[in-house]
PDB file of C-alpha atoms in Angstrom:
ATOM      1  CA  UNK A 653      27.570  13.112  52.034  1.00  0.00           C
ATOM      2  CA  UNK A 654      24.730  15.503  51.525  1.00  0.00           C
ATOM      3  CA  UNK A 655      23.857  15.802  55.044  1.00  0.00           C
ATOM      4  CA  UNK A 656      27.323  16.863  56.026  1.00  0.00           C
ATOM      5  CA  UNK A 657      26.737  19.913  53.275  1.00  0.00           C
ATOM      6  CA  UNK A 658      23.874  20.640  54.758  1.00  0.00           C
ATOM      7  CA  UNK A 659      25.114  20.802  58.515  1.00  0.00           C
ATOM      8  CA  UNK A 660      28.129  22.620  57.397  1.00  0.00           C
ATOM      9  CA  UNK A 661      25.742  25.428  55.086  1.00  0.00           C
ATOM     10  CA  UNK A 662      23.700  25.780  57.617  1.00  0.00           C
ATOM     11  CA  UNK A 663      26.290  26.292  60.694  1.00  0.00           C
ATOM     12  CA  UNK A 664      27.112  28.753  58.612  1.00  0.00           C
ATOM     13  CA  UNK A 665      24.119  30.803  57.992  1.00  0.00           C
ATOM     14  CA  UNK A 666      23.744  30.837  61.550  1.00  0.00           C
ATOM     15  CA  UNK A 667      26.958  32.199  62.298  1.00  0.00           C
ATOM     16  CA  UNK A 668      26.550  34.551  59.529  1.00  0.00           C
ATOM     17  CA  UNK A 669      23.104  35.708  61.327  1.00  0.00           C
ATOM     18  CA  UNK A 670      24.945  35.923  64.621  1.00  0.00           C
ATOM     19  CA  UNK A 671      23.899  32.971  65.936  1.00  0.00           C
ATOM     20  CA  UNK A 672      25.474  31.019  68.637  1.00  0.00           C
ATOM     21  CA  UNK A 673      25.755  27.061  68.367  1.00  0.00           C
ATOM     22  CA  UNK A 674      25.368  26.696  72.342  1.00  0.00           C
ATOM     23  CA  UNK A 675      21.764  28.277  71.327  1.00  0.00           C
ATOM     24  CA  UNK A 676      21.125  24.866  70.263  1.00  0.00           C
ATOM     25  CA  UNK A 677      20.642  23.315  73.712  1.00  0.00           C
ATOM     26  CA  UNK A 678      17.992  25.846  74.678  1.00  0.00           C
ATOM     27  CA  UNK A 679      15.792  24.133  72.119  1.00  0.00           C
ATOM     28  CA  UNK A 680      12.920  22.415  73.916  1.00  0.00           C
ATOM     29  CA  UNK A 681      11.744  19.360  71.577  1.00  0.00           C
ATOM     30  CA  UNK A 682       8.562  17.691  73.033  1.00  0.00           C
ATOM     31  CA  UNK A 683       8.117  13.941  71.788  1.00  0.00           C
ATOM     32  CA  UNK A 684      11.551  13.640  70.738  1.00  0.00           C
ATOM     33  CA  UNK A 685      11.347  10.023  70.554  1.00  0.00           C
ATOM     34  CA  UNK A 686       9.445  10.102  67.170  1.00  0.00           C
ATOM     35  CA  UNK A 687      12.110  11.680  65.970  1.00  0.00           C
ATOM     36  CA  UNK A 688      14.163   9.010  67.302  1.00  0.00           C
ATOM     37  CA  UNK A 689      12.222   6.272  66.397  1.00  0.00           C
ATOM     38  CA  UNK A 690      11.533   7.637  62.080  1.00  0.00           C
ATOM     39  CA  UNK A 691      15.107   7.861  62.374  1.00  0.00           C
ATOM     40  CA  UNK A 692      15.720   4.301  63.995  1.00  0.00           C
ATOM     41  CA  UNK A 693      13.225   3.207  61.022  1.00  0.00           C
ATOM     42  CA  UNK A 694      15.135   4.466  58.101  1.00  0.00           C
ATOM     43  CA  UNK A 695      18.375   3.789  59.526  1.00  0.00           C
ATOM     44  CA  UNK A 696      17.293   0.178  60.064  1.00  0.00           C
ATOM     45  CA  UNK A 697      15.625   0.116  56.416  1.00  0.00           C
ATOM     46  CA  UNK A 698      19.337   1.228  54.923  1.00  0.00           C
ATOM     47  CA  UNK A 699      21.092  -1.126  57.001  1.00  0.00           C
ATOM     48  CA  UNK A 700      18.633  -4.486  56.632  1.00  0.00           C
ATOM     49  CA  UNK A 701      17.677  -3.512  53.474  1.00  0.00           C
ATOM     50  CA  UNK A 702      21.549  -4.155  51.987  1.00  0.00           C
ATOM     51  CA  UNK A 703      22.074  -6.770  54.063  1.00  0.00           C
ATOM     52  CA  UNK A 704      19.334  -8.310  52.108  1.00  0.00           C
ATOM     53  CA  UNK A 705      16.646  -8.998  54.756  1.00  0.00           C
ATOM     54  CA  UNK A 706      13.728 -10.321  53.113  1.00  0.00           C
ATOM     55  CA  UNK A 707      11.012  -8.767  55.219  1.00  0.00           C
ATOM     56  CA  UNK A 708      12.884  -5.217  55.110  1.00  0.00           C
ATOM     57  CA  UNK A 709      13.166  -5.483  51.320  1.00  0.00           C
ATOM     58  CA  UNK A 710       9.656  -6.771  51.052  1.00  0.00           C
ATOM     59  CA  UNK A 711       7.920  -3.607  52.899  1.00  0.00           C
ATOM     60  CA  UNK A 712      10.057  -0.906  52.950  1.00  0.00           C
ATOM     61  CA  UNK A 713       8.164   1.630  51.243  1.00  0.00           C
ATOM     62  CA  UNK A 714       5.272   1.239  53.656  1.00  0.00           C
ATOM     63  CA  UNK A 715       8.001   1.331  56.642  1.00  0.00           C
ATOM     64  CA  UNK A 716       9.351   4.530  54.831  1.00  0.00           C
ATOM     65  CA  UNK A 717       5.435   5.988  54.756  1.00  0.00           C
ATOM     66  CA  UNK A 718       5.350   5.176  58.032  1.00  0.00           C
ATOM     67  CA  UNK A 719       8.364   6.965  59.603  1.00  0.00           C
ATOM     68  CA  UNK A 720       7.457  10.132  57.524  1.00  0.00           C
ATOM     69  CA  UNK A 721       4.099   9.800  59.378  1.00  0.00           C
ATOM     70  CA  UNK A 722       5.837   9.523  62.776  1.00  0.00           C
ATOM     71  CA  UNK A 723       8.555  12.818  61.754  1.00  0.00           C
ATOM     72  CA  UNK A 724       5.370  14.663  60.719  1.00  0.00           C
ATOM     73  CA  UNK A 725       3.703  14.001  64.156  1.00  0.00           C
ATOM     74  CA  UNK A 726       6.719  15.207  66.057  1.00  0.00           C
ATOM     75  CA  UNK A 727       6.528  18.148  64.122  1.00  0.00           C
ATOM     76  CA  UNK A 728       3.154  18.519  64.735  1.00  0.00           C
ATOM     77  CA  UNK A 729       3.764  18.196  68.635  1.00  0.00           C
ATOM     78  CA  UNK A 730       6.758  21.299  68.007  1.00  0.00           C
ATOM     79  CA  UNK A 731       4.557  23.067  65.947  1.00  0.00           C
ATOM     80  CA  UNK A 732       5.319  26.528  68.377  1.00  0.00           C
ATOM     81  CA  UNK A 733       8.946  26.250  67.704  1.00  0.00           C
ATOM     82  CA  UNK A 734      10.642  29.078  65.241  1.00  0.00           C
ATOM     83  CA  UNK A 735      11.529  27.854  61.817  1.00  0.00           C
ATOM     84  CA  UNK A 736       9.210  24.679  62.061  1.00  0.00           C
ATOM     85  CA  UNK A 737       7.051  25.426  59.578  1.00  0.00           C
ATOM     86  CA  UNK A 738       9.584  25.126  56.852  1.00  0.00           C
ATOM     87  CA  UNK A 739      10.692  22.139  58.032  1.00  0.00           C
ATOM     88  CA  UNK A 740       7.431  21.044  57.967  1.00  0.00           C
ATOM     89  CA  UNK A 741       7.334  22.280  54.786  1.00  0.00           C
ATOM     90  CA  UNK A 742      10.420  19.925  53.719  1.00  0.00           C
ATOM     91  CA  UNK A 743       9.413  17.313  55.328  1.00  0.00           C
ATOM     92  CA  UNK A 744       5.654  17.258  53.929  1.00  0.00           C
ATOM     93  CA  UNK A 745       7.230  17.623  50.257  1.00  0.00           C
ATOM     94  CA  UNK A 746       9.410  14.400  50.553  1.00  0.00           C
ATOM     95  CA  UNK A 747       6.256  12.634  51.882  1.00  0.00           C
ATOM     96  CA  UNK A 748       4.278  13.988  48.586  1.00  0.00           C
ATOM     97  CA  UNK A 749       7.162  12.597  46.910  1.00  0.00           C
ATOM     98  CA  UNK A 750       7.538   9.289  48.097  1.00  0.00           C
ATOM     99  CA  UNK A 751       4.142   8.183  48.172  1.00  0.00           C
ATOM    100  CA  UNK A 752       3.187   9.133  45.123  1.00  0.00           C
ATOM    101  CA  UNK A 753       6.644   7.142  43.744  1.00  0.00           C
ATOM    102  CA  UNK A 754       4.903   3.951  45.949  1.00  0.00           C
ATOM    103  CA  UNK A 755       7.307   4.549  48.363  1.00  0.00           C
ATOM    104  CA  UNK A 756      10.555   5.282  47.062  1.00  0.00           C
ATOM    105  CA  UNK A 757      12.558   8.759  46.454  1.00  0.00           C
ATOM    106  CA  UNK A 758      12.843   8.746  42.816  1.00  0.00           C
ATOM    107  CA  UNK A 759      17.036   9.079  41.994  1.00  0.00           C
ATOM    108  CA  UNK A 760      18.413   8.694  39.223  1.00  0.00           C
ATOM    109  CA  UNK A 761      21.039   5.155  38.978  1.00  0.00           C
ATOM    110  CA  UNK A 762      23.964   7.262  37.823  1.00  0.00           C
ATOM    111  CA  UNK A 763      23.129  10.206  40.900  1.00  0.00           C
ATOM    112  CA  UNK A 764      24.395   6.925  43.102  1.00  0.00           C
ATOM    113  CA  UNK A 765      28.058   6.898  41.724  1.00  0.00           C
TER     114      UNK A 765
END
């Protein structure tokens, strides 16, 4: 439900900045199947993972690692792109995160209901 917040806030900003959302398709993304494929990871790690699938519960947090490696490489290709750096910046902060929590975002058990 967060994500739909954030779309939502930040259509907004945009429009309040004078943006245009048909801007969006003049954004040129090189290597955009990394993004794909960190995405295809932690997708797959949500869905497995409560399905119970033994090897998904077993190493997710060193599949997790690994798709923030792959997102920080596509950013790395779109490093010329305006506003990347911040998202960089996001990005690189959840990584700090997560590794140093072996792997897991650290939420609290009541956050989840």
């Amino acid at each position: 439900m967060l994500y739909v917040y954030i779309i939502i806030i930040s259509i907004i900003i945009g429009l309040l900045r004078n943006g245009k959302l048909s801007s969006l398709s003049q954004i040129s993304l090189k290597r955009i199947e990394l993004i794909v494929l960190a995405c295809l990871i932690q997708g797959g790690i949500i869905f497995l993972g409560s399905r119970n699938i033994k090897f998904v519960l077993d190493y997710s947090s060193y599949m997790i690692i690994f798709s923030y490696i792959v997102l920080l490489l596509a950013v790395w290709y779109n490093k010329k792109l305006k506003g990347i750096k911040i998202i960089a910046l996001g990005i690189i902060f959840n990584f700090i995160v997560i590794v140093a929590n072996g792997g897991h975002m650290p939420v609290l058990l009541s956050s989840l209901y």
